[in-house]
PDB file of N, CA, C and O in Angstrom, chain B, residues numbered from 101:
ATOM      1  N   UNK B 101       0.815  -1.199   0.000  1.00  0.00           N
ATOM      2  CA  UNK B 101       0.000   0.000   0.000  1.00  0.00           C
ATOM      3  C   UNK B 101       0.855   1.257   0.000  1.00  0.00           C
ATOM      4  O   UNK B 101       0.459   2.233  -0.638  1.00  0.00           O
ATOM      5  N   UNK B 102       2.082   1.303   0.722  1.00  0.00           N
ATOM      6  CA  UNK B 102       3.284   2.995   1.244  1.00  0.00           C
ATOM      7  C   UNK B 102       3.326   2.978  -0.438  1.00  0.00           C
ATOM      8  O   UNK B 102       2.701   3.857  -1.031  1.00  0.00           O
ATOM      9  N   UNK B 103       4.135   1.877  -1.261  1.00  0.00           N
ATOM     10  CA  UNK B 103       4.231   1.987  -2.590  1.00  0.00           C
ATOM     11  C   UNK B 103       2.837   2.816  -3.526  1.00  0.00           C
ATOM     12  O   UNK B 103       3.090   3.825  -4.183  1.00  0.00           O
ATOM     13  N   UNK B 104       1.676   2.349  -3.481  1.00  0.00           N
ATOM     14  CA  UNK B 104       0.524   3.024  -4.057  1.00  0.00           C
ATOM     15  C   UNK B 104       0.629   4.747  -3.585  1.00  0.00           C
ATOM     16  O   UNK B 104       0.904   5.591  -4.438  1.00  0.00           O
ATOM     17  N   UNK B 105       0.375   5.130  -2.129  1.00  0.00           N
ATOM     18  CA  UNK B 105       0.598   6.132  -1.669  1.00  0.00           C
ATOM     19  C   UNK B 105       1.631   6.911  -1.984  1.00  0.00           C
ATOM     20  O   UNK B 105       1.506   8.007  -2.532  1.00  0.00           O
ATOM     21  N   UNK B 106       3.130   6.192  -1.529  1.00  0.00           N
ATOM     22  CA  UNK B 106       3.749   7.534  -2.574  1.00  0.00           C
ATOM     23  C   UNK B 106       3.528   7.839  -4.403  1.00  0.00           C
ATOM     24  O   UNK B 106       3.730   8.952  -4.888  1.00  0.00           O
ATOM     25  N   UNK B 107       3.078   6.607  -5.248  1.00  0.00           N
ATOM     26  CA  UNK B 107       2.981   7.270  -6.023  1.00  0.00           C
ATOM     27  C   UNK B 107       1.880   8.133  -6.546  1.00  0.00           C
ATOM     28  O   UNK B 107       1.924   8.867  -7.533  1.00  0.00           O
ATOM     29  N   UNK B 108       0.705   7.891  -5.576  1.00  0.00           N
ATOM     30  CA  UNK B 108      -0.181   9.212  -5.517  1.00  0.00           C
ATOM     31  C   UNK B 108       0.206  10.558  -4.974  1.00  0.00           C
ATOM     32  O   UNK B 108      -0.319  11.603  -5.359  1.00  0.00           O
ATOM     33  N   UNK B 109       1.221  10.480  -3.992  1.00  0.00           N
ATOM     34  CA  UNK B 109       1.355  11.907  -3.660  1.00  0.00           C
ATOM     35  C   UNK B 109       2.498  12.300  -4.934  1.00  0.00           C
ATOM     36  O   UNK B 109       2.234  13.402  -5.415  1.00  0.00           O
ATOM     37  N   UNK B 110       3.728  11.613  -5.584  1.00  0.00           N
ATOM     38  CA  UNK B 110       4.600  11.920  -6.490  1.00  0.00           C
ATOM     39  C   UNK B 110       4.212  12.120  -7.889  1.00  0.00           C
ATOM     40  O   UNK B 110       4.989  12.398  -8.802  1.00  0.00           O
ATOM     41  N   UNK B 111       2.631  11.914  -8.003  1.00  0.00           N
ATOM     42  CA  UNK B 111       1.506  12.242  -9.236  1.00  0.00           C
ATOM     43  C   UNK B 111       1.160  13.863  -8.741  1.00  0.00           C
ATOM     44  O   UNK B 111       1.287  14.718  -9.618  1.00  0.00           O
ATOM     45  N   UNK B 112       0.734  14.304  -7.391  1.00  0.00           N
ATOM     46  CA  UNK B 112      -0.003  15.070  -6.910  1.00  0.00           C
ATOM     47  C   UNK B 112       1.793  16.257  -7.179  1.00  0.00           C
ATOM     48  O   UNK B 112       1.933  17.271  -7.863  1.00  0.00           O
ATOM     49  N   UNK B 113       2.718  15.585  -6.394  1.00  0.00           N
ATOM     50  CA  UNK B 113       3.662  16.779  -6.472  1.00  0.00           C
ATOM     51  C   UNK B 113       4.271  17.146  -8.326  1.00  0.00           C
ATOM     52  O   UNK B 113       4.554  18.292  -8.673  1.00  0.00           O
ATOM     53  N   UNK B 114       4.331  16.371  -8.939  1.00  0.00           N
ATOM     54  CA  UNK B 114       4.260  16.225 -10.723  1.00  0.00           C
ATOM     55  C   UNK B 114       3.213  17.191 -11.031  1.00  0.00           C
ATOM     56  O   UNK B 114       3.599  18.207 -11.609  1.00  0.00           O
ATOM     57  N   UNK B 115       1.928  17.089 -10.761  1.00  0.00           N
ATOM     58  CA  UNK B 115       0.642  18.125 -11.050  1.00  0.00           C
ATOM     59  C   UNK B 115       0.642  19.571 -10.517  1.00  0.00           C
ATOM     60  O   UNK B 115      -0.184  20.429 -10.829  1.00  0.00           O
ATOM     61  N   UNK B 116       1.519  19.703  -9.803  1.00  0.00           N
ATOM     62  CA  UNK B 116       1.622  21.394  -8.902  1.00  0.00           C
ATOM     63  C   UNK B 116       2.249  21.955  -9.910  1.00  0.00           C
ATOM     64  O   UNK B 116       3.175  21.419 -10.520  1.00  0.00           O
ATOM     65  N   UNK B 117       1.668  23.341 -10.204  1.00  0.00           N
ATOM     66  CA  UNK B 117       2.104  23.712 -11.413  1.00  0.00           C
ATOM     67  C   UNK B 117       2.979  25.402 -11.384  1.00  0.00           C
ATOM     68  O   UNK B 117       2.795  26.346 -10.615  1.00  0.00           O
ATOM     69  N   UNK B 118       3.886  25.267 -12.476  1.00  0.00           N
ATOM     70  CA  UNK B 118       5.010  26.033 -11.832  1.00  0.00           C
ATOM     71  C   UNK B 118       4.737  27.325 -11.036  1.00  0.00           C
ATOM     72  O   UNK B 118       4.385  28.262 -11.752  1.00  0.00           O
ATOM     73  N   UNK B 119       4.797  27.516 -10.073  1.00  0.00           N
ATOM     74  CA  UNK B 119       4.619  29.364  -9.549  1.00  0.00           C
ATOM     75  C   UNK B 119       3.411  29.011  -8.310  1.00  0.00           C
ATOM     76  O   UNK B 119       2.880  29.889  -7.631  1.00  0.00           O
ATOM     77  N   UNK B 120       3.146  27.672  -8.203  1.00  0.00           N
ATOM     78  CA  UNK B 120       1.902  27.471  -7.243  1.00  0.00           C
ATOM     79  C   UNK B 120       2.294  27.438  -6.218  1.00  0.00           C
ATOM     80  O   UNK B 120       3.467  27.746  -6.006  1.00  0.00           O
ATOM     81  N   UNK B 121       1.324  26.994  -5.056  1.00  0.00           N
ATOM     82  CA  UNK B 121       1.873  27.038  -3.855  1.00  0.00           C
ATOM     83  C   UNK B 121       1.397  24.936  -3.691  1.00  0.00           C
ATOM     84  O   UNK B 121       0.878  24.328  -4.627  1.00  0.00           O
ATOM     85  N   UNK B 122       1.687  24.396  -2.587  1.00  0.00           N
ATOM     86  CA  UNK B 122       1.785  23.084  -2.186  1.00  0.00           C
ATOM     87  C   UNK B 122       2.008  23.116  -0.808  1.00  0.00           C
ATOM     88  O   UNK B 122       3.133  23.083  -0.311  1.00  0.00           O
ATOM     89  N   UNK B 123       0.538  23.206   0.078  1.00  0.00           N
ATOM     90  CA  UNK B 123       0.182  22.927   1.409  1.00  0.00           C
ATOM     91  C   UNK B 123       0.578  21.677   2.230  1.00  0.00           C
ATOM     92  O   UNK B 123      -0.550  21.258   2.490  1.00  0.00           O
ATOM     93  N   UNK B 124       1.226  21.013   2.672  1.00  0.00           N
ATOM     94  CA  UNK B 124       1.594  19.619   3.350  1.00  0.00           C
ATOM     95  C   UNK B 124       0.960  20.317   5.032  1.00  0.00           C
ATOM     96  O   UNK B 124       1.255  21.198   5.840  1.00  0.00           O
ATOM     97  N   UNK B 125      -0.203  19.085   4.803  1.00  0.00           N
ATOM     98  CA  UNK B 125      -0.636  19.473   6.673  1.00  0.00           C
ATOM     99  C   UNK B 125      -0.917  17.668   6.989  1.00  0.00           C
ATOM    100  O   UNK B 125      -1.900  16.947   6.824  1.00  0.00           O
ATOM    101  N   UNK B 126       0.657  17.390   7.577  1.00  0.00           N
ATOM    102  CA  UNK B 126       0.320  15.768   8.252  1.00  0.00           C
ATOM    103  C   UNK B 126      -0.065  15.824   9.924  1.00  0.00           C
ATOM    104  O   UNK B 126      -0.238  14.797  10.582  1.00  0.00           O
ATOM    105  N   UNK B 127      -0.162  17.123  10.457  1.00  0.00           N
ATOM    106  CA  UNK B 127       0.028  17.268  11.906  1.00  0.00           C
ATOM    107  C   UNK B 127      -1.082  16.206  12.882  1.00  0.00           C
ATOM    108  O   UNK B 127      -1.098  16.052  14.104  1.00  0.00           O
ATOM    109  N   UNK B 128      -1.852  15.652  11.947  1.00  0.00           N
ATOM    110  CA  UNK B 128      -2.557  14.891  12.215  1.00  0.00           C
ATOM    111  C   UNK B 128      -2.315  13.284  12.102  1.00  0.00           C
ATOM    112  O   UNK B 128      -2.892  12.405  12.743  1.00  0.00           O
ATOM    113  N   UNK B 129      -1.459  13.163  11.264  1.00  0.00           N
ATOM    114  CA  UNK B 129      -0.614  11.920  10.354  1.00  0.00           C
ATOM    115  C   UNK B 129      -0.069  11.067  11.773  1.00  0.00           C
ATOM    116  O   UNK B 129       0.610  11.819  12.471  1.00  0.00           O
ATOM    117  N   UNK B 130      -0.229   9.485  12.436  1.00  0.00           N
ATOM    118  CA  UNK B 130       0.343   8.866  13.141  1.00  0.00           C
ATOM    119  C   UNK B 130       1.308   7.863  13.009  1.00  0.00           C
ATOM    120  O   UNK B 130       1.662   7.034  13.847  1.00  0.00           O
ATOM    121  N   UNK B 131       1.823   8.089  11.474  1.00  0.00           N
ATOM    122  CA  UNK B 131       2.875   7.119  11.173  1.00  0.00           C
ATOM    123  C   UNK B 131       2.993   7.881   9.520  1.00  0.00           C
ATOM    124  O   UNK B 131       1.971   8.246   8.938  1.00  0.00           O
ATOM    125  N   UNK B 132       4.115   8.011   9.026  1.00  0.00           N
ATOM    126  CA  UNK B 132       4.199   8.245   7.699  1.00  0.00           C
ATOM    127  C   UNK B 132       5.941   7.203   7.446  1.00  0.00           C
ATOM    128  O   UNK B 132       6.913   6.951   8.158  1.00  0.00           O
ATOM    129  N   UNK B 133       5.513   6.890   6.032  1.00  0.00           N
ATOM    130  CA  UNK B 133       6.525   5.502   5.857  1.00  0.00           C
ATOM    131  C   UNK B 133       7.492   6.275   5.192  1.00  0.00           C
ATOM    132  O   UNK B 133       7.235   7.215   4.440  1.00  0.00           O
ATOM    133  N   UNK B 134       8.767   5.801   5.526  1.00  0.00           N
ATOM    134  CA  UNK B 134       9.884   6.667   5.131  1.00  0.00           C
ATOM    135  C   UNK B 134       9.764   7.159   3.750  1.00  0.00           C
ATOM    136  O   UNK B 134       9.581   8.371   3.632  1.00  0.00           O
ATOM    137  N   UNK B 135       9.841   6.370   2.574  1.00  0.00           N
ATOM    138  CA  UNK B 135       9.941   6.378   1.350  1.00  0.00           C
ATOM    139  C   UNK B 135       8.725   7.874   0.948  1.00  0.00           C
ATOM    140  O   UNK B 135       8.785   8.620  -0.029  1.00  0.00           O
ATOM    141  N   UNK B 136       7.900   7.893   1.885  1.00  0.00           N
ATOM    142  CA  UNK B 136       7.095   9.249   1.677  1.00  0.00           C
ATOM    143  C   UNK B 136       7.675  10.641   2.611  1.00  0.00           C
ATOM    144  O   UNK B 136       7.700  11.717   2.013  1.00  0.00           O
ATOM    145  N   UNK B 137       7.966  10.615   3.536  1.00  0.00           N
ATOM    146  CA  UNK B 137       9.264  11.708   3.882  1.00  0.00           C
ATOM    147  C   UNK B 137      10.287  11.561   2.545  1.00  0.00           C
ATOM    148  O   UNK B 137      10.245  12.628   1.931  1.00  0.00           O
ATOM    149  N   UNK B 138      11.178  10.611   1.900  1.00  0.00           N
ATOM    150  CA  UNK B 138      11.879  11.140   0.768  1.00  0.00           C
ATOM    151  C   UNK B 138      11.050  11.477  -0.162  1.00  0.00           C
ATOM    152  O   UNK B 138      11.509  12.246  -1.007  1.00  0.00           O
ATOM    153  N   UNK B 139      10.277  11.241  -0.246  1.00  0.00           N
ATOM    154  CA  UNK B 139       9.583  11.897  -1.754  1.00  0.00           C
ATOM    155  C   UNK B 139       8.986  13.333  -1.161  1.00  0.00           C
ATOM    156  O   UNK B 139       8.531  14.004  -2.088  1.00  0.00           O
ATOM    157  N   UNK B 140       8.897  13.810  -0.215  1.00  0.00           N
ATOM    158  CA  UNK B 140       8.554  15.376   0.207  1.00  0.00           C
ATOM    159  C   UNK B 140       9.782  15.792   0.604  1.00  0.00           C
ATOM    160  O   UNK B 140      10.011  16.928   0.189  1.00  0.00           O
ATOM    161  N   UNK B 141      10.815  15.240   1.355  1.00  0.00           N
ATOM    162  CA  UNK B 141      11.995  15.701   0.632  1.00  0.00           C
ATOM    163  C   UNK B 141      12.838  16.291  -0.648  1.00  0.00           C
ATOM    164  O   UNK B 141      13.595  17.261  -0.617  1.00  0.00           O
ATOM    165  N   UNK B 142      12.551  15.536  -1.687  1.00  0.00           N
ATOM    166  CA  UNK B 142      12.310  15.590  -2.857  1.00  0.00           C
ATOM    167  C   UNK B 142      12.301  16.408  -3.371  1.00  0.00           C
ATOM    168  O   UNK B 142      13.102  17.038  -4.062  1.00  0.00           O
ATOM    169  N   UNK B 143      10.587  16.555  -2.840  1.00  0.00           N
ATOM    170  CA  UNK B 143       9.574  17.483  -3.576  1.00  0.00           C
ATOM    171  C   UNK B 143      10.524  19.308  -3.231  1.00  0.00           C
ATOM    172  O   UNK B 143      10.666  20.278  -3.976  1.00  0.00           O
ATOM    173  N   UNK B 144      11.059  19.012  -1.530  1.00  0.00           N
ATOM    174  CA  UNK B 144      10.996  20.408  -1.259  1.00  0.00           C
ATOM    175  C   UNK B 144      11.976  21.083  -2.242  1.00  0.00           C
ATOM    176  O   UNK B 144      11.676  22.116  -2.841  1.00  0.00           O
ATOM    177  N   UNK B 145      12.641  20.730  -2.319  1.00  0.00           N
ATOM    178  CA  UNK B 145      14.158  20.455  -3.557  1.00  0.00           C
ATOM    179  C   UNK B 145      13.267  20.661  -5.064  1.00  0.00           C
ATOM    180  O   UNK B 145      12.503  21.615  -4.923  1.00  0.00           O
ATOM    181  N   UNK B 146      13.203  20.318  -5.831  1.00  0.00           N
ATOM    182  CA  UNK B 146      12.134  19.974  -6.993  1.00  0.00           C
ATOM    183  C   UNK B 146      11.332  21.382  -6.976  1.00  0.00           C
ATOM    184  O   UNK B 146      11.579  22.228  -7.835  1.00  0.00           O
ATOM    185  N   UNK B 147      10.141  21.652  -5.738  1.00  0.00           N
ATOM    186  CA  UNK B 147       9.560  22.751  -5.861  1.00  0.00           C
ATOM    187  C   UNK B 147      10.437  24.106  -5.458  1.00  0.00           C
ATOM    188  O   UNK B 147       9.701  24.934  -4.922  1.00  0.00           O
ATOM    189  N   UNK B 148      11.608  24.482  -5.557  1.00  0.00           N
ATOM    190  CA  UNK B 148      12.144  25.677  -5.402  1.00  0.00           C
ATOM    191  C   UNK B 148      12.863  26.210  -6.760  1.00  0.00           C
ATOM    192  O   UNK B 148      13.291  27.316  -7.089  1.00  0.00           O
ATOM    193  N   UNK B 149      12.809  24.935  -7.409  1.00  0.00           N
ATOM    194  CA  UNK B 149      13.835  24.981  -8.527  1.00  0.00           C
ATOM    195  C   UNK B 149      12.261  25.287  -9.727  1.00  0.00           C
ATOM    196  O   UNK B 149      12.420  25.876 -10.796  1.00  0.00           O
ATOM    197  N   UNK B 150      11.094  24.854  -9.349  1.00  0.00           N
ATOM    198  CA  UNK B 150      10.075  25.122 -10.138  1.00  0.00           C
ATOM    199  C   UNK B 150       9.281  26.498 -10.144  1.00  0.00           C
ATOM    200  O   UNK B 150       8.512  26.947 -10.994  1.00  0.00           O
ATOM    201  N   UNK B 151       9.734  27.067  -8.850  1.00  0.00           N
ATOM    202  CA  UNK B 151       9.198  28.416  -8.999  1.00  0.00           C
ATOM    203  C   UNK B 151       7.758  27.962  -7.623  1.00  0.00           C
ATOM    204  O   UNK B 151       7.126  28.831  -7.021  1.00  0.00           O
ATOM    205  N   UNK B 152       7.624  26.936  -7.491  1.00  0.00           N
ATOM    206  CA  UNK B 152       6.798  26.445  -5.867  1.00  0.00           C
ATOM    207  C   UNK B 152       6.910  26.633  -5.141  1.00  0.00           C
ATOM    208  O   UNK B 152       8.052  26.408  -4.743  1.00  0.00           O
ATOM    209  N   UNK B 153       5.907  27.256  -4.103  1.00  0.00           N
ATOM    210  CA  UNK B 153       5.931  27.331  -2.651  1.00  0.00           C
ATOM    211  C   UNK B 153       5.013  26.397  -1.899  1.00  0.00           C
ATOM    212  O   UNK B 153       3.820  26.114  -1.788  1.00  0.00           O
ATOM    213  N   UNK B 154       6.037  26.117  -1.506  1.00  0.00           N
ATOM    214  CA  UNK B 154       5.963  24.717  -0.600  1.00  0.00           C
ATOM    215  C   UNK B 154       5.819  25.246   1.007  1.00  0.00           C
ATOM    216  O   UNK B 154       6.694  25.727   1.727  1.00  0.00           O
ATOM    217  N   UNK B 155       4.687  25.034   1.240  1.00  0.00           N
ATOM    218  CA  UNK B 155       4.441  25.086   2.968  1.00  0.00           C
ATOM    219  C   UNK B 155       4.004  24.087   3.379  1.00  0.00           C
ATOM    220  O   UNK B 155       2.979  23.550   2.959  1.00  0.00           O
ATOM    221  N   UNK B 156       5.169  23.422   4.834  1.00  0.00           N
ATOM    222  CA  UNK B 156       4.708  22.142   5.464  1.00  0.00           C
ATOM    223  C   UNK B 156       3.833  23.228   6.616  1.00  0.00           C
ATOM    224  O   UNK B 156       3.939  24.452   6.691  1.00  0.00           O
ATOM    225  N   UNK B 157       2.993  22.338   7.416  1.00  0.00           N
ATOM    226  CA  UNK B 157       2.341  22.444   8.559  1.00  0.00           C
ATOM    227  C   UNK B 157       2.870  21.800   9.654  1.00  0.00           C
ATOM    228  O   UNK B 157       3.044  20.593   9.815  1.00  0.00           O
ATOM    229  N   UNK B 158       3.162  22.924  10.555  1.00  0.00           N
ATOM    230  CA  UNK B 158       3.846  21.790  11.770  1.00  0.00           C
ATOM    231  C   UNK B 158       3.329  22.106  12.663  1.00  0.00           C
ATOM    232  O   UNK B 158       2.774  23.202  12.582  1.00  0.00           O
ATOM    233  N   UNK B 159       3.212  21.275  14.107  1.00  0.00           N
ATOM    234  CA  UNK B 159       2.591  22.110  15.287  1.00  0.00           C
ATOM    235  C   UNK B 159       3.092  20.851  16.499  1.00  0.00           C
ATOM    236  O   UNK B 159       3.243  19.636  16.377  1.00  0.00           O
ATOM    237  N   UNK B 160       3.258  21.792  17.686  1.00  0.00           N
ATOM    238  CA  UNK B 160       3.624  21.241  18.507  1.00  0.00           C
ATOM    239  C   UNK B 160       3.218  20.255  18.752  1.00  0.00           C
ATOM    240  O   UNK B 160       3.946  19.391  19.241  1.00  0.00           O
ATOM    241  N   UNK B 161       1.752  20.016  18.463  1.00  0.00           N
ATOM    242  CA  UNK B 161       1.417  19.071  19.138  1.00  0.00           C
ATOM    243  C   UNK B 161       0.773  17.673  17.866  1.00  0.00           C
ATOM    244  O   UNK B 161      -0.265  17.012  17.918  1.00  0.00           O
ATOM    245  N   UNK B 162       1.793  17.657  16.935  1.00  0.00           N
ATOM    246  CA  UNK B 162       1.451  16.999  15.787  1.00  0.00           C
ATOM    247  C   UNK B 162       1.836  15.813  16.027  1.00  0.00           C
ATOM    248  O   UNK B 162       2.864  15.807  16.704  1.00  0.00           O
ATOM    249  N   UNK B 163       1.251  14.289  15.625  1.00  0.00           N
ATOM    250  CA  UNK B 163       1.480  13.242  16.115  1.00  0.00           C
ATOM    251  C   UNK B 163       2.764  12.133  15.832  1.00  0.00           C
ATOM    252  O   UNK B 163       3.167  11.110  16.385  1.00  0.00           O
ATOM    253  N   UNK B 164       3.111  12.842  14.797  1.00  0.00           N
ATOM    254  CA  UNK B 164       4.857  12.406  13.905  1.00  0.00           C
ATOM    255  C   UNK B 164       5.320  13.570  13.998  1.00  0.00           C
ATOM    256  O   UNK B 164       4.909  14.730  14.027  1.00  0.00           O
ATOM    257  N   UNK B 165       6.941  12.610  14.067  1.00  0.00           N
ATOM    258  CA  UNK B 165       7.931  13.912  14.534  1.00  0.00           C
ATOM    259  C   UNK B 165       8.316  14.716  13.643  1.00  0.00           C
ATOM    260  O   UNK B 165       8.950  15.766  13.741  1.00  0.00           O
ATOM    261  N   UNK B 166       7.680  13.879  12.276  1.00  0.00           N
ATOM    262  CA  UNK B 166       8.493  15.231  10.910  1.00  0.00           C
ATOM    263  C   UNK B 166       7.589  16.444  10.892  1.00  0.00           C
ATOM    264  O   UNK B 166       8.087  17.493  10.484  1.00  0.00           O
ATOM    265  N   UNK B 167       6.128  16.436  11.341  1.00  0.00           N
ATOM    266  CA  UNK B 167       5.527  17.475  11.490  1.00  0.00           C
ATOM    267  C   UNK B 167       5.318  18.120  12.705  1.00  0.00           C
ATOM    268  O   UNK B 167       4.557  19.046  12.984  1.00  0.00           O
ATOM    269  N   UNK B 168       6.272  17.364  13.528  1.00  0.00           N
ATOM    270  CA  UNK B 168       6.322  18.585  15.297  1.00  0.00           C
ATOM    271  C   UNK B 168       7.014  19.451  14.912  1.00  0.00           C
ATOM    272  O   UNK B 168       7.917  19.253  14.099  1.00  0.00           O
ATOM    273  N   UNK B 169       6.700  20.742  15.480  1.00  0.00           N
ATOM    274  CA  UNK B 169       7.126  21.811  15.711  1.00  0.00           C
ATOM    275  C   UNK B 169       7.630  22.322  16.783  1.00  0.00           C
ATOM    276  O   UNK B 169       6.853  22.854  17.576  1.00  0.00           O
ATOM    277  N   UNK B 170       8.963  22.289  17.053  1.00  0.00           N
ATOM    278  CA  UNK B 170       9.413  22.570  18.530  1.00  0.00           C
ATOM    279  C   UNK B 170       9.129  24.088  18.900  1.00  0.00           C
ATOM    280  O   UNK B 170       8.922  25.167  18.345  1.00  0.00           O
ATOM    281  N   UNK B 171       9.281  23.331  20.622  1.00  0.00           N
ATOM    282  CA  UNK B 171       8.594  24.306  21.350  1.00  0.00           C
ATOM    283  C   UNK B 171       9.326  26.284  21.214  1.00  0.00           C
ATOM    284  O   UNK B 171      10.515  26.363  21.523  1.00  0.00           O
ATOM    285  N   UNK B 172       8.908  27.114  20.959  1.00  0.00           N
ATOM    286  CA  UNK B 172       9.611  28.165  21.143  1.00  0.00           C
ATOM    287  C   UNK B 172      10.148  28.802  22.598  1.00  0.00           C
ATOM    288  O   UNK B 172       9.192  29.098  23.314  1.00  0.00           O
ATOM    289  N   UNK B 173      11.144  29.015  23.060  1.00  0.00           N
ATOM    290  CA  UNK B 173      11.794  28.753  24.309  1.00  0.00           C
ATOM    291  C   UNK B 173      12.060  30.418  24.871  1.00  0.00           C
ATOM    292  O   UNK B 173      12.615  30.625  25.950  1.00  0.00           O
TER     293      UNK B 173
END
């Protein structure tokens, strides 16, 4: 199934079109499979060079650690 999933989101990041923006909100997400962190890795790389703005969503209290947002101190 991680295989099906990333290549729906690596269809979805392929379809963002140059100068757009690309929202990532997993703060809700309780497991994301590596191979989909590299492909939004990727992507973040990929969309700067396309003219994309790429905004992840993070928040403290998000349930995976790629979308926590540490605490401001």
């Amino acid at each position: 199934r991680a295989s099906t999933v990333n290549g729906t989101i690596e269809a979805a990041f392929d379809g963002a079109p140059q100068g757009g923006h690309v929202i990532l909100d997993g703060t809700r997400a309780r497991s994301i499979d590596a191979d989909i962190v590299d492909a939004i890795a990727e992507f973040e790389t990929l969309a700067k060079a396309r003219g994309i703005e790429l905004s992840i969503q993070r928040s403290q209290s998000a349930f995976h650690g790629y979308f926590r947002e540490e605490a401001q101190a």
